[in-house]
């Protein structure tokens, strides 16, 4: 991945034409210490974890190579970017793992007092269903 691959012709031309520096555009990493792009203006060969997950991929153990910075409600937000070409297919759970998960979720819906499996998760604070709670709904 070269520095020229990280530059944006649009943002470079905008800066040259108007002499206005885009706040979160730093493809070389000289200002933020990490290649940085504004919201929605990252190169196509980079993706966030969420974008990789939507494509059925995961970062594959590799560290992020760039970041996206933006402001939201007076806070600076960051999203790390990973290379798509290094991403691997995400792991899938085995049938035994899926069976264990199903049993765990059923246990969360089973009332500790009456033993009925409800269609909602039992509150951990009480450990009983809403019908069995003291003063609960009937």
PDB file of N, CA, C and O in Angstrom, residues 74-104:
ATOM      1  N   UNK A  74     -20.179  17.323  19.348  1.00  0.00           N
ATOM      2  CA  UNK A  74     -19.009  17.927  19.986  1.00  0.00           C
ATOM      3  C   UNK A  74     -17.962  16.907  20.441  1.00  0.00           C
ATOM      4  O   UNK A  74     -17.059  17.234  21.206  1.00  0.00           O
ATOM      5  N   UNK A  75     -18.082  15.678  19.988  1.00  0.00           N
ATOM      6  CA  UNK A  75     -17.080  14.661  20.307  1.00  0.00           C
ATOM      7  C   UNK A  75     -16.408  14.208  19.025  1.00  0.00           C
ATOM      8  O   UNK A  75     -17.030  14.157  17.973  1.00  0.00           O
ATOM      9  N   UNK A  76     -15.160  13.859  19.138  1.00  0.00           N
ATOM     10  CA  UNK A  76     -14.431  13.318  18.004  1.00  0.00           C
ATOM     11  C   UNK A  76     -14.595  11.807  18.004  1.00  0.00           C
ATOM     12  O   UNK A  76     -14.300  11.134  18.985  1.00  0.00           O
ATOM     13  N   UNK A  77     -15.097  11.255  16.911  1.00  0.00           N
ATOM     14  CA  UNK A  77     -15.313   9.819  16.780  1.00  0.00           C
ATOM     15  C   UNK A  77     -14.262   9.241  15.847  1.00  0.00           C
ATOM     16  O   UNK A  77     -13.758   9.923  14.965  1.00  0.00           O
ATOM     17  N   UNK A  78     -13.978   7.962  16.034  1.00  0.00           N
ATOM     18  CA  UNK A  78     -12.970   7.298  15.212  1.00  0.00           C
ATOM     19  C   UNK A  78     -13.492   5.927  14.796  1.00  0.00           C
ATOM     20  O   UNK A  78     -14.201   5.262  15.550  1.00  0.00           O
ATOM     21  N   UNK A  79     -13.174   5.539  13.588  1.00  0.00           N
ATOM     22  CA  UNK A  79     -13.446   4.188  13.080  1.00  0.00           C
ATOM     23  C   UNK A  79     -12.169   3.723  12.391  1.00  0.00           C
ATOM     24  O   UNK A  79     -11.617   4.432  11.546  1.00  0.00           O
ATOM     25  N   UNK A  80     -11.694   2.567  12.758  1.00  0.00           N
ATOM     26  CA  UNK A  80     -10.449   2.059  12.183  1.00  0.00           C
ATOM     27  C   UNK A  80     -10.730   1.320  10.889  1.00  0.00           C
ATOM     28  O   UNK A  80     -11.762   0.670  10.732  1.00  0.00           O
ATOM     29  N   UNK A  81      -9.787   1.430   9.969  1.00  0.00           N
ATOM     30  CA  UNK A  81      -9.930   0.842   8.641  1.00  0.00           C
ATOM     31  C   UNK A  81      -8.932  -0.294   8.450  1.00  0.00           C
ATOM     32  O   UNK A  81      -7.769  -0.193   8.843  1.00  0.00           O
ATOM     33  N   UNK A  82      -9.400  -1.369   7.822  1.00  0.00           N
ATOM     34  CA  UNK A  82      -8.588  -2.551   7.553  1.00  0.00           C
ATOM     35  C   UNK A  82      -8.537  -2.795   6.055  1.00  0.00           C
ATOM     36  O   UNK A  82      -9.442  -2.401   5.320  1.00  0.00           O
ATOM     37  N   UNK A  83      -7.490  -3.466   5.620  1.00  0.00           N
ATOM     38  CA  UNK A  83      -7.349  -3.758   4.192  1.00  0.00           C
ATOM     39  C   UNK A  83      -8.267  -4.901   3.796  1.00  0.00           C
ATOM     40  O   UNK A  83      -8.298  -5.949   4.434  1.00  0.00           O
ATOM     41  N   UNK A  84      -9.026  -4.690   2.721  1.00  0.00           N
ATOM     42  CA  UNK A  84      -9.944  -5.727   2.243  1.00  0.00           C
ATOM     43  C   UNK A  84      -9.198  -6.925   1.686  1.00  0.00           C
ATOM     44  O   UNK A  84      -9.664  -8.053   1.812  1.00  0.00           O
ATOM     45  N   UNK A  85      -8.043  -6.697   1.061  1.00  0.00           N
ATOM     46  CA  UNK A  85      -7.325  -7.809   0.442  1.00  0.00           C
ATOM     47  C   UNK A  85      -6.714  -8.763   1.473  1.00  0.00           C
ATOM     48  O   UNK A  85      -6.450  -9.925   1.157  1.00  0.00           O
ATOM     49  N   UNK A  86      -6.520  -8.321   2.714  1.00  0.00           N
ATOM     50  CA  UNK A  86      -5.972  -9.181   3.760  1.00  0.00           C
ATOM     51  C   UNK A  86      -7.066  -9.825   4.614  1.00  0.00           C
ATOM     52  O   UNK A  86      -6.769 -10.664   5.462  1.00  0.00           O
ATOM     53  N   UNK A  87      -8.311  -9.431   4.406  1.00  0.00           N
ATOM     54  CA  UNK A  87      -9.413  -9.951   5.217  1.00  0.00           C
ATOM     55  C   UNK A  87      -9.668 -11.420   4.876  1.00  0.00           C
ATOM     56  O   UNK A  87      -9.476 -11.855   3.745  1.00  0.00           O
ATOM     57  N   UNK A  88     -10.083 -12.162   5.905  1.00  0.00           N
ATOM     58  CA  UNK A  88     -10.384 -13.582   5.737  1.00  0.00           C
ATOM     59  C   UNK A  88     -11.874 -13.817   5.967  1.00  0.00           C
ATOM     60  O   UNK A  88     -12.533 -13.010   6.617  1.00  0.00           O
ATOM     61  N   UNK A  89     -12.390 -14.922   5.488  1.00  0.00           N
ATOM     62  CA  UNK A  89     -13.795 -15.236   5.776  1.00  0.00           C
ATOM     63  C   UNK A  89     -14.002 -15.399   7.274  1.00  0.00           C
ATOM     64  O   UNK A  89     -13.145 -15.958   7.967  1.00  0.00           O
ATOM     65  N   UNK A  90     -15.127 -14.890   7.767  1.00  0.00           N
ATOM     66  CA  UNK A  90     -15.382 -14.999   9.204  1.00  0.00           C
ATOM     67  C   UNK A  90     -15.691 -16.449   9.561  1.00  0.00           C
ATOM     68  O   UNK A  90     -16.177 -17.228   8.742  1.00  0.00           O
ATOM     69  N   UNK A  91     -15.386 -16.797  10.798  1.00  0.00           N
ATOM     70  CA  UNK A  91     -15.601 -18.155  11.252  1.00  0.00           C
ATOM     71  C   UNK A  91     -17.089 -18.401  11.464  1.00  0.00           C
ATOM     72  O   UNK A  91     -17.826 -17.513  11.861  1.00  0.00           O
ATOM     73  N   UNK A  92     -17.496 -19.629  11.242  1.00  0.00           N
ATOM     74  CA  UNK A  92     -18.876 -20.000  11.499  1.00  0.00           C
ATOM     75  C   UNK A  92     -18.902 -20.973  12.670  1.00  0.00           C
ATOM     76  O   UNK A  92     -17.976 -21.760  12.862  1.00  0.00           O
ATOM     77  N   UNK A  93     -19.964 -20.915  13.436  1.00  0.00           N
ATOM     78  CA  UNK A  93     -20.088 -21.786  14.597  1.00  0.00           C
ATOM     79  C   UNK A  93     -20.406 -23.211  14.154  1.00  0.00           C
ATOM     80  O   UNK A  93     -21.149 -23.428  13.192  1.00  0.00           O
ATOM     81  N   UNK A  94     -19.855 -24.168  14.885  1.00  0.00           N
ATOM     82  CA  UNK A  94     -20.135 -25.576  14.603  1.00  0.00           C
ATOM     83  C   UNK A  94     -21.529 -25.919  15.121  1.00  0.00           C
ATOM     84  O   UNK A  94     -22.092 -25.189  15.945  1.00  0.00           O
ATOM     85  N   UNK A  95     -22.103 -27.027  14.679  1.00  0.00           N
ATOM     86  CA  UNK A  95     -23.424 -27.418  15.191  1.00  0.00           C
ATOM     87  C   UNK A  95     -23.435 -27.594  16.712  1.00  0.00           C
ATOM     88  O   UNK A  95     -24.425 -27.255  17.366  1.00  0.00           O
ATOM     89  N   UNK A  96     -22.350 -28.090  17.297  1.00  0.00           N
ATOM     90  CA  UNK A  96     -22.290 -28.244  18.748  1.00  0.00           C
ATOM     91  C   UNK A  96     -22.306 -26.883  19.440  1.00  0.00           C
ATOM     92  O   UNK A  96     -22.976 -26.709  20.467  1.00  0.00           O
ATOM     93  N   UNK A  97     -21.588 -25.903  18.894  1.00  0.00           N
ATOM     94  CA  UNK A  97     -21.588 -24.565  19.474  1.00  0.00           C
ATOM     95  C   UNK A  97     -22.972 -23.921  19.371  1.00  0.00           C
ATOM     96  O   UNK A  97     -23.436 -23.278  20.314  1.00  0.00           O
ATOM     97  N   UNK A  98     -23.639 -24.112  18.243  1.00  0.00           N
ATOM     98  CA  UNK A  98     -24.981 -23.560  18.083  1.00  0.00           C
ATOM     99  C   UNK A  98     -25.957 -24.198  19.075  1.00  0.00           C
ATOM    100  O   UNK A  98     -26.837 -23.517  19.615  1.00  0.00           O
ATOM    101  N   UNK A  99     -25.797 -25.497  19.340  1.00  0.00           N
ATOM    102  CA  UNK A  99     -26.661 -26.173  20.312  1.00  0.00           C
ATOM    103  C   UNK A  99     -26.436 -25.620  21.720  1.00  0.00           C
ATOM    104  O   UNK A  99     -27.391 -25.410  22.474  1.00  0.00           O
ATOM    105  N   UNK A 100     -25.179 -25.360  22.081  1.00  0.00           N
ATOM    106  CA  UNK A 100     -24.873 -24.796  23.395  1.00  0.00           C
ATOM    107  C   UNK A 100     -25.457 -23.393  23.524  1.00  0.00           C
ATOM    108  O   UNK A 100     -26.029 -23.039  24.561  1.00  0.00           O
ATOM    109  N   UNK A 101     -25.345 -22.608  22.494  1.00  0.00           N
ATOM    110  CA  UNK A 101     -25.906 -21.251  22.518  1.00  0.00           C
ATOM    111  C   UNK A 101     -27.419 -21.312  22.689  1.00  0.00           C
ATOM    112  O   UNK A 101     -28.003 -20.550  23.463  1.00  0.00           O
ATOM    113  N   UNK A 102     -28.062 -22.234  21.990  1.00  0.00           N
ATOM    114  CA  UNK A 102     -29.509 -22.383  22.125  1.00  0.00           C
ATOM    115  C   UNK A 102     -29.903 -22.742  23.556  1.00  0.00           C
ATOM    116  O   UNK A 102     -30.868 -22.210  24.112  1.00  0.00           O
ATOM    117  N   UNK A 103     -29.158 -23.652  24.188  1.00  0.00           N
ATOM    118  CA  UNK A 103     -29.454 -24.034  25.577  1.00  0.00           C
ATOM    119  C   UNK A 103     -29.234 -22.857  26.525  1.00  0.00           C
ATOM    120  O   UNK A 103     -30.003 -22.659  27.473  1.00  0.00           O
ATOM    121  N   UNK A 104     -28.181 -22.051  26.278  1.00  0.00           N
ATOM    122  CA  UNK A 104     -27.926 -20.892  27.138  1.00  0.00           C
ATOM    123  C   UNK A 104     -29.055 -19.868  27.024  1.00  0.00           C
ATOM    124  O   UNK A 104     -29.504 -19.311  28.028  1.00  0.00           O
TER     125      UNK A 104
END
